[in-house]
Amino acid sequence: MIFSQVHRFAELDSTNRKALELANQGAAEGTVVVARTQTSGHGRKGRAWHSPVGGLWMSVVLRPPQVEGLTLMASLAVVRTLAKFKVGALVRWPNDISVKGLKVAGVLAESRLLGQSVDHVVVGIGVNVNQTEFPEDIRDLATSLRLVTGRECDLHGFEQVLLHELDGLYHHYRATGPADCIRAVAELSELTGQRVAVETEEGTVEGVVRGLTATGGLELEGGQVFYTAERVRRAT
Ligand code: BT5
């Protein structure tokens, strides 16, 4: 198991920020940072990530040859972990994990390149485990493992299973590349068959999702493929 060196904090601004700092200082691949709460947890594009005590806020340092598919790999690890806790979850491209349409977890990969090659990638994973309520702005969008199962979950046990799943998937990723992870995520894609609005920097495109491509893009009926998006929402 490469994830054996775990740095634990009662409180951090952001586990991703801390892990990036450690990685910059030469921390080994597999270094893990966990905080009970984050004061400045973030998602993509500087969006705030609500991180009270009760959730799992974790970042891992990886030093892979490439970054493609790593976010989806981490999402797959979260879905498999939730399955071990008897919760059926799906992946909402590009980086959310959802249960019955509500966001239970999010993934944020941040990388540092040296020239053409990857020096390190920090994969941050936030899972709503034992929260029972959410702030108003996300109340209708978010859920937690506790709310879904009606039972409190052993946070440390959840972390152990997640690190185990990540370890297995990452070994496979290193050995064979991202294709198998992407294929597995495509089978778990919440958006497939749905009419969505894909918001990009160039504007918003509506269409029905055909599925994920072999390289992890979101493909609409009609063939348009997105490799990144500001936001994807259901369209009616
Ligand atoms: C994400 O961003 O979904 C990636 C979140 C990654 C968080 C982890 S926690 C450990 C590590 N350290 C960090 O600082 N970050 C990582 P994005 O797709 O941009 O979604 C952000 C949006 O999700 C927000 O604008 C809210 O609408 C919503 N949101 C915020 N907190 C949430 C929560 N706890 N549960 C569900 N949705 C939330």
mmCIF file of C-alpha atoms and ligand atoms in Angstrom:
data_model
loop_
_atom_site.group_PDB
_atom_site.id
_atom_site.type_symbol
_atom_site.label_atom_id
_atom_site.label_comp_id
_atom_site.label_asym_id
_atom_site.label_seq_id
_atom_site.Cartn_x
_atom_site.Cartn_y
_atom_site.Cartn_z
ATOM 1 C CA MET A 1 0.000 0.000 0.000
ATOM 2 C CA ILE A 2 1.620 3.264 -1.058
ATOM 3 C CA PHE A 3 -0.681 5.375 1.110
ATOM 4 C CA SER A 4 0.963 4.597 4.432
ATOM 5 C CA GLN A 5 2.326 8.019 5.409
ATOM 6 C CA VAL A 6 -0.725 9.918 6.705
ATOM 7 C CA HIS A 7 -0.391 13.479 8.045
ATOM 8 C CA ARG A 8 -3.376 14.261 10.276
ATOM 9 C CA PHE A 9 -4.560 17.700 11.287
ATOM 10 C CA ALA A 10 -7.440 18.870 13.456
ATOM 11 C CA GLU A 11 -7.850 21.872 11.164
ATOM 12 C CA LEU A 12 -6.272 23.070 7.936
ATOM 13 C CA ASP A 13 -7.106 25.748 5.424
ATOM 14 C CA SER A 14 -7.111 23.085 2.694
ATOM 15 C CA THR A 15 -5.653 19.583 2.533
ATOM 16 C CA ASN A 16 -4.897 20.160 -1.156
ATOM 17 C CA ARG A 17 -2.889 23.265 -0.337
ATOM 18 C CA LYS A 18 -0.982 21.434 2.386
ATOM 19 C CA ALA A 19 -0.329 18.406 0.162
ATOM 20 C CA LEU A 20 0.924 20.664 -2.658
ATOM 21 C CA GLU A 21 3.296 22.309 -0.197
ATOM 22 C CA LEU A 22 4.586 18.927 0.991
ATOM 23 C CA ALA A 23 4.935 17.684 -2.591
ATOM 24 C CA ASN A 24 6.900 20.813 -3.516
ATOM 25 C CA GLN A 25 9.219 20.042 -0.625
ATOM 26 C CA GLY A 26 9.773 16.547 -2.041
ATOM 27 C CA ALA A 27 7.162 14.447 -0.210
ATOM 28 C CA ALA A 28 7.055 10.887 -1.508
ATOM 29 C CA GLU A 29 4.332 9.547 -3.745
ATOM 30 C CA GLY A 30 1.603 8.171 -1.519
ATOM 31 C CA THR A 31 1.811 10.918 1.106
ATOM 32 C CA VAL A 32 -1.674 11.537 2.514
ATOM 33 C CA VAL A 33 -3.036 14.646 4.226
ATOM 34 C CA VAL A 34 -6.276 14.453 6.230
ATOM 35 C CA ALA A 35 -7.966 17.227 8.190
ATOM 36 C CA ARG A 36 -11.001 16.959 10.483
ATOM 37 C CA THR A 37 -12.148 20.299 9.174
ATOM 38 C CA GLN A 38 -11.030 22.786 6.513
ATOM 39 C CA THR A 39 -11.412 26.539 6.867
ATOM 40 C CA SER A 40 -10.791 27.223 3.199
ATOM 41 C CA GLY A 41 -11.558 23.994 1.350
ATOM 42 C CA HIS A 42 -11.937 24.640 -2.359
ATOM 43 C CA GLY A 43 -13.337 23.111 -5.472
ATOM 44 C CA ARG A 44 -12.571 23.997 -9.062
ATOM 45 C CA LYS A 45 -12.190 27.631 -10.146
ATOM 46 C CA GLY A 46 -11.756 28.743 -6.528
ATOM 47 C CA ARG A 47 -15.269 27.682 -5.512
ATOM 48 C CA ALA A 48 -15.722 27.131 -1.794
ATOM 49 C CA TRP A 49 -16.002 23.580 -0.464
ATOM 50 C CA HIS A 50 -17.978 23.255 2.744
ATOM 51 C CA SER A 51 -15.831 21.132 5.087
ATOM 52 C CA PRO A 52 -17.150 20.836 8.651
ATOM 53 C CA VAL A 53 -16.212 18.137 11.172
ATOM 54 C CA GLY A 54 -17.883 14.880 10.145
ATOM 55 C CA GLY A 55 -16.736 14.703 6.532
ATOM 56 C CA LEU A 56 -13.618 13.141 5.069
ATOM 57 C CA TRP A 57 -11.277 15.814 3.722
ATOM 58 C CA MET A 58 -8.250 14.163 2.234
ATOM 59 C CA SER A 59 -5.520 14.756 -0.343
ATOM 60 C CA VAL A 60 -2.928 12.356 -1.729
ATOM 61 C CA VAL A 61 0.369 13.118 -3.450
ATOM 62 C CA LEU A 62 0.933 11.193 -6.684
ATOM 63 C CA ARG A 63 3.856 11.271 -9.085
ATOM 64 C CA PRO A 64 2.399 9.646 -12.180
ATOM 65 C CA PRO A 65 3.759 9.862 -15.726
ATOM 66 C CA GLN A 66 0.568 11.591 -16.904
ATOM 67 C CA VAL A 67 -2.522 13.237 -15.431
ATOM 68 C CA GLU A 68 -5.216 11.949 -17.809
ATOM 69 C CA GLY A 69 -8.030 10.122 -16.080
ATOM 70 C CA LEU A 70 -6.801 10.682 -12.512
ATOM 71 C CA THR A 71 -9.906 12.588 -11.432
ATOM 72 C CA LEU A 72 -12.092 9.820 -12.823
ATOM 73 C CA MET A 73 -9.892 7.208 -11.147
ATOM 74 C CA ALA A 74 -10.406 8.897 -7.775
ATOM 75 C CA SER A 75 -14.149 9.183 -8.440
ATOM 76 C CA LEU A 76 -14.249 5.457 -9.166
ATOM 77 C CA ALA A 77 -12.452 4.757 -5.884
ATOM 78 C CA VAL A 78 -15.111 6.788 -4.041
ATOM 79 C CA VAL A 79 -17.977 4.932 -5.775
ATOM 80 C CA ARG A 80 -16.394 1.565 -4.911
ATOM 81 C CA THR A 81 -15.886 2.643 -1.308
ATOM 82 C CA LEU A 82 -19.496 3.771 -1.014
ATOM 83 C CA ALA A 83 -20.561 0.399 -2.453
ATOM 84 C CA LYS A 84 -18.703 -1.315 0.407
ATOM 85 C CA PHE A 85 -20.875 0.775 2.716
ATOM 86 C CA LYS A 86 -23.949 -0.415 0.817
ATOM 87 C CA VAL A 87 -24.559 2.871 -0.971
ATOM 88 C CA GLY A 88 -25.046 2.921 -4.728
ATOM 89 C CA ALA A 89 -23.429 6.030 -6.203
ATOM 90 C CA LEU A 90 -22.760 7.346 -9.688
ATOM 91 C CA VAL A 91 -20.160 9.641 -11.211
ATOM 92 C CA ARG A 92 -21.380 12.985 -12.469
ATOM 93 C CA TRP A 93 -18.781 14.099 -14.990
ATOM 94 C CA PRO A 94 -16.327 15.665 -14.557
ATOM 95 C CA ASN A 95 -15.621 15.371 -10.822
ATOM 96 C CA ASP A 96 -18.714 14.746 -8.693
ATOM 97 C CA ILE A 97 -20.026 11.606 -7.058
ATOM 98 C CA SER A 98 -23.758 11.534 -6.529
ATOM 99 C CA VAL A 99 -26.417 9.478 -4.820
ATOM 100 C CA LYS A 100 -29.927 9.823 -6.223
ATOM 101 C CA GLY A 101 -28.898 13.033 -7.971
ATOM 102 C CA LEU A 102 -27.400 14.664 -4.860
ATOM 103 C CA LYS A 103 -23.687 15.370 -4.508
ATOM 104 C CA VAL A 104 -22.055 13.234 -1.848
ATOM 105 C CA ALA A 105 -18.419 13.826 -2.843
ATOM 106 C CA GLY A 106 -16.177 15.879 -5.084
ATOM 107 C CA VAL A 107 -12.662 15.410 -6.453
ATOM 108 C CA LEU A 108 -10.110 18.095 -7.228
ATOM 109 C CA ALA A 109 -6.817 17.211 -8.945
ATOM 110 C CA GLU A 110 -4.151 19.908 -9.023
ATOM 111 C CA SER A 111 -0.866 19.253 -10.764
ATOM 112 C CA ARG A 112 2.572 20.747 -11.134
ATOM 113 C CA LEU A 113 4.390 20.228 -14.382
ATOM 114 C CA LEU A 114 8.116 20.542 -14.958
ATOM 115 C CA GLY A 115 8.491 21.354 -18.629
ATOM 116 C CA GLN A 116 6.561 18.663 -20.460
ATOM 117 C CA SER A 117 6.541 16.167 -17.613
ATOM 118 C CA VAL A 118 4.466 15.816 -14.473
ATOM 119 C CA ASP A 119 6.320 16.530 -11.246
ATOM 120 C CA HIS A 120 3.383 15.762 -8.987
ATOM 121 C CA VAL A 121 -0.381 15.691 -8.802
ATOM 122 C CA VAL A 122 -2.383 16.241 -5.648
ATOM 123 C CA VAL A 123 -5.734 14.503 -5.748
ATOM 124 C CA GLY A 124 -8.129 15.963 -3.209
ATOM 125 C CA ILE A 125 -11.225 14.058 -2.226
ATOM 126 C CA GLY A 126 -14.031 15.442 -0.130
ATOM 127 C CA VAL A 127 -16.748 13.059 1.029
ATOM 128 C CA ASN A 128 -19.798 14.073 3.037
ATOM 129 C CA VAL A 129 -19.780 11.234 5.545
ATOM 130 C CA ASN A 130 -21.537 12.136 8.789
ATOM 131 C CA GLN A 131 -22.952 15.607 8.252
ATOM 132 C CA THR A 132 -26.647 15.878 8.916
ATOM 133 C CA GLU A 133 -27.190 19.348 7.525
ATOM 134 C CA PHE A 134 -25.787 21.679 4.898
ATOM 135 C CA PRO A 135 -25.702 25.441 4.393
ATOM 136 C CA GLU A 136 -28.613 26.886 2.512
ATOM 137 C CA ASP A 137 -26.822 27.377 -0.802
ATOM 138 C CA ILE A 138 -26.134 23.650 -1.177
ATOM 139 C CA ARG A 139 -29.003 22.162 0.858
ATOM 140 C CA ASP A 140 -30.901 21.057 -2.232
ATOM 141 C CA LEU A 141 -27.795 19.751 -4.024
ATOM 142 C CA ALA A 142 -25.867 17.834 -1.371
ATOM 143 C CA THR A 143 -26.240 14.717 0.729
ATOM 144 C CA SER A 144 -24.095 12.616 3.061
ATOM 145 C CA LEU A 145 -23.528 8.932 3.684
ATOM 146 C CA ARG A 146 -25.220 9.359 7.048
ATOM 147 C CA LEU A 147 -28.315 10.951 5.510
ATOM 148 C CA VAL A 148 -28.532 8.214 2.883
ATOM 149 C CA THR A 149 -28.107 5.259 5.251
ATOM 150 C CA GLY A 150 -29.689 6.742 8.367
ATOM 151 C CA ARG A 151 -26.664 5.590 10.356
ATOM 152 C CA GLU A 152 -23.449 7.176 11.546
ATOM 153 C CA CYS A 153 -20.418 5.828 9.718
ATOM 154 C CA ASP A 154 -16.963 5.134 11.146
ATOM 155 C CA LEU A 155 -14.973 7.918 9.486
ATOM 156 C CA HIS A 156 -11.609 6.250 9.989
ATOM 157 C CA GLY A 157 -12.948 2.974 8.603
ATOM 158 C CA PHE A 158 -14.269 4.825 5.557
ATOM 159 C CA GLU A 159 -10.870 6.459 5.031
ATOM 160 C CA GLN A 160 -9.110 3.088 5.233
ATOM 161 C CA VAL A 161 -11.386 1.506 2.637
ATOM 162 C CA LEU A 162 -11.023 4.519 0.344
ATOM 163 C CA LEU A 163 -7.219 4.441 0.548
ATOM 164 C CA HIS A 164 -7.293 0.698 -0.165
ATOM 165 C CA GLU A 165 -9.498 1.216 -3.241
ATOM 166 C CA LEU A 166 -7.317 4.087 -4.434
ATOM 167 C CA ASP A 167 -4.200 1.987 -3.961
ATOM 168 C CA GLY A 168 -5.536 -0.836 -6.121
ATOM 169 C CA LEU A 169 -6.784 1.474 -8.855
ATOM 170 C CA TYR A 170 -3.635 3.571 -8.894
ATOM 171 C CA HIS A 171 -1.376 0.520 -9.239
ATOM 172 C CA HIS A 172 -3.468 -0.569 -12.189
ATOM 173 C CA TYR A 173 -3.409 2.976 -13.608
ATOM 174 C CA ARG A 174 0.379 3.113 -13.394
ATOM 175 C CA ALA A 175 0.748 -0.299 -14.961
ATOM 176 C CA THR A 176 -1.750 0.024 -17.810
ATOM 177 C CA GLY A 177 -2.805 3.680 -18.168
ATOM 178 C CA PRO A 178 -6.189 5.324 -17.647
ATOM 179 C CA ALA A 179 -8.332 3.389 -20.164
ATOM 180 C CA ASP A 180 -9.763 0.760 -17.795
ATOM 181 C CA CYS A 181 -10.705 3.346 -15.148
ATOM 182 C CA ILE A 182 -12.389 5.513 -17.733
ATOM 183 C CA ARG A 183 -14.315 2.536 -19.115
ATOM 184 C CA ALA A 184 -15.485 1.623 -15.595
ATOM 185 C CA VAL A 185 -16.572 5.198 -14.908
ATOM 186 C CA ALA A 186 -18.451 5.321 -18.215
ATOM 187 C CA GLU A 187 -20.607 2.472 -16.863
ATOM 188 C CA LEU A 188 -21.366 4.585 -13.797
ATOM 189 C CA SER A 189 -22.075 7.865 -15.549
ATOM 190 C CA GLU A 190 -25.063 9.649 -14.009
ATOM 191 C CA LEU A 191 -25.486 11.991 -16.964
ATOM 192 C CA THR A 192 -25.715 9.408 -19.736
ATOM 193 C CA GLY A 193 -29.071 9.725 -21.486
ATOM 194 C CA GLN A 194 -29.832 13.013 -19.718
ATOM 195 C CA ARG A 195 -30.442 16.364 -21.355
ATOM 196 C CA VAL A 196 -27.821 18.731 -19.958
ATOM 197 C CA ALA A 197 -26.436 22.210 -20.378
ATOM 198 C CA VAL A 198 -22.634 22.194 -20.531
ATOM 199 C CA GLU A 199 -21.253 25.571 -19.486
ATOM 200 C CA THR A 200 -17.810 26.308 -20.869
ATOM 201 C CA GLU A 201 -15.711 29.458 -21.122
ATOM 202 C CA GLU A 202 -16.899 29.778 -24.716
ATOM 203 C CA GLY A 203 -20.592 29.522 -23.845
ATOM 204 C CA THR A 204 -23.302 27.014 -23.001
ATOM 205 C CA VAL A 205 -24.227 24.025 -25.130
ATOM 206 C CA GLU A 206 -27.359 21.935 -24.579
ATOM 207 C CA GLY A 207 -27.750 18.346 -25.612
ATOM 208 C CA VAL A 208 -28.353 14.765 -24.562
ATOM 209 C CA VAL A 209 -25.341 12.934 -23.169
ATOM 210 C CA ARG A 210 -24.275 9.895 -25.201
ATOM 211 C CA GLY A 211 -21.652 8.892 -22.654
ATOM 212 C CA LEU A 212 -17.952 9.201 -21.914
ATOM 213 C CA THR A 213 -15.324 8.771 -24.594
ATOM 214 C CA ALA A 214 -12.369 6.399 -24.233
ATOM 215 C CA THR A 215 -10.263 9.363 -23.161
ATOM 216 C CA GLY A 216 -12.714 10.570 -20.508
ATOM 217 C CA GLY A 217 -14.468 13.367 -22.389
ATOM 218 C CA LEU A 218 -18.216 13.984 -22.192
ATOM 219 C CA GLU A 219 -19.873 13.216 -25.519
ATOM 220 C CA LEU A 220 -23.252 14.530 -26.602
ATOM 221 C CA GLU A 221 -25.588 12.912 -29.104
ATOM 222 C CA GLY A 222 -24.394 14.457 -32.315
ATOM 223 C CA GLY A 223 -20.770 13.856 -31.466
ATOM 224 C CA GLN A 224 -19.646 17.002 -29.666
ATOM 225 C CA VAL A 225 -17.047 16.146 -27.016
ATOM 226 C CA PHE A 226 -16.029 18.222 -23.988
ATOM 227 C CA TYR A 227 -12.820 17.683 -22.078
ATOM 228 C CA THR A 228 -13.526 20.338 -19.519
ATOM 229 C CA ALA A 229 -16.505 22.400 -18.383
ATOM 230 C CA GLU A 230 -17.195 25.097 -15.841
ATOM 231 C CA ARG A 231 -20.413 23.387 -14.871
ATOM 232 C CA VAL A 232 -22.811 20.773 -16.196
ATOM 233 C CA ARG A 233 -26.437 21.046 -15.160
ATOM 234 C CA ARG A 234 -29.618 19.260 -16.005
ATOM 235 C CA ALA A 235 -31.608 20.982 -18.726
ATOM 236 C CA THR A 236 -35.309 20.532 -19.214
HETATM 237 C C1 BT5 B 1 -15.508 19.884 -6.326
HETATM 238 O O1 BT5 B 1 -15.447 21.134 -6.897
HETATM 239 O O2 BT5 B 1 -16.499 19.194 -6.277
HETATM 240 C C2 BT5 B 1 -14.189 19.402 -5.715
HETATM 241 C C3 BT5 B 1 -14.231 19.423 -4.226
HETATM 242 C C4 BT5 B 1 -12.947 18.891 -3.639
HETATM 243 C C5 BT5 B 1 -12.908 19.060 -2.149
HETATM 244 C C6 BT5 B 1 -11.718 18.389 -1.547
HETATM 245 S S1 BT5 B 1 -11.812 18.272 0.193
HETATM 246 C C7 BT5 B 1 -10.166 17.817 0.311
HETATM 247 C C8 BT5 B 1 -9.419 18.665 -0.700
HETATM 248 N N1 BT5 B 1 -9.011 19.939 -0.158
HETATM 249 C C9 BT5 B 1 -9.600 20.973 -0.806
HETATM 250 O O3 BT5 B 1 -9.434 22.183 -0.539
HETATM 251 N N2 BT5 B 1 -10.401 20.497 -1.784
HETATM 252 C C10 BT5 B 1 -10.366 19.047 -1.835
HETATM 253 P P1 BT5 B 1 -16.547 21.792 -7.830
HETATM 254 O O4 BT5 B 1 -16.950 20.849 -8.917
HETATM 255 O O5 BT5 B 1 -15.973 23.105 -8.229
HETATM 256 O O6 BT5 B 1 -17.812 21.954 -6.894
HETATM 257 C C11 BT5 B 1 -17.885 22.991 -5.963
HETATM 258 C C12 BT5 B 1 -19.372 23.224 -5.667
HETATM 259 O O7 BT5 B 1 -19.897 22.119 -4.905
HETATM 260 C C13 BT5 B 1 -19.631 24.444 -4.814
HETATM 261 O O8 BT5 B 1 -19.727 25.600 -5.615
HETATM 262 C C14 BT5 B 1 -20.961 24.101 -4.132
HETATM 263 O O9 BT5 B 1 -22.053 24.336 -4.995
HETATM 264 C C15 BT5 B 1 -20.868 22.601 -3.968
HETATM 265 N N3 BT5 B 1 -20.399 22.209 -2.615
HETATM 266 C C16 BT5 B 1 -19.596 22.860 -1.753
HETATM 267 N N4 BT5 B 1 -19.361 22.139 -0.656
HETATM 268 C C17 BT5 B 1 -20.060 20.986 -0.796
HETATM 269 C C18 BT5 B 1 -20.220 19.824 -0.011
HETATM 270 N N5 BT5 B 1 -19.631 19.642 1.176
HETATM 271 N N6 BT5 B 1 -21.017 18.833 -0.510
HETATM 272 C C19 BT5 B 1 -21.639 18.948 -1.704
HETATM 273 N N7 BT5 B 1 -21.519 20.020 -2.503
HETATM 274 C C20 BT5 B 1 -20.729 21.034 -2.060
#
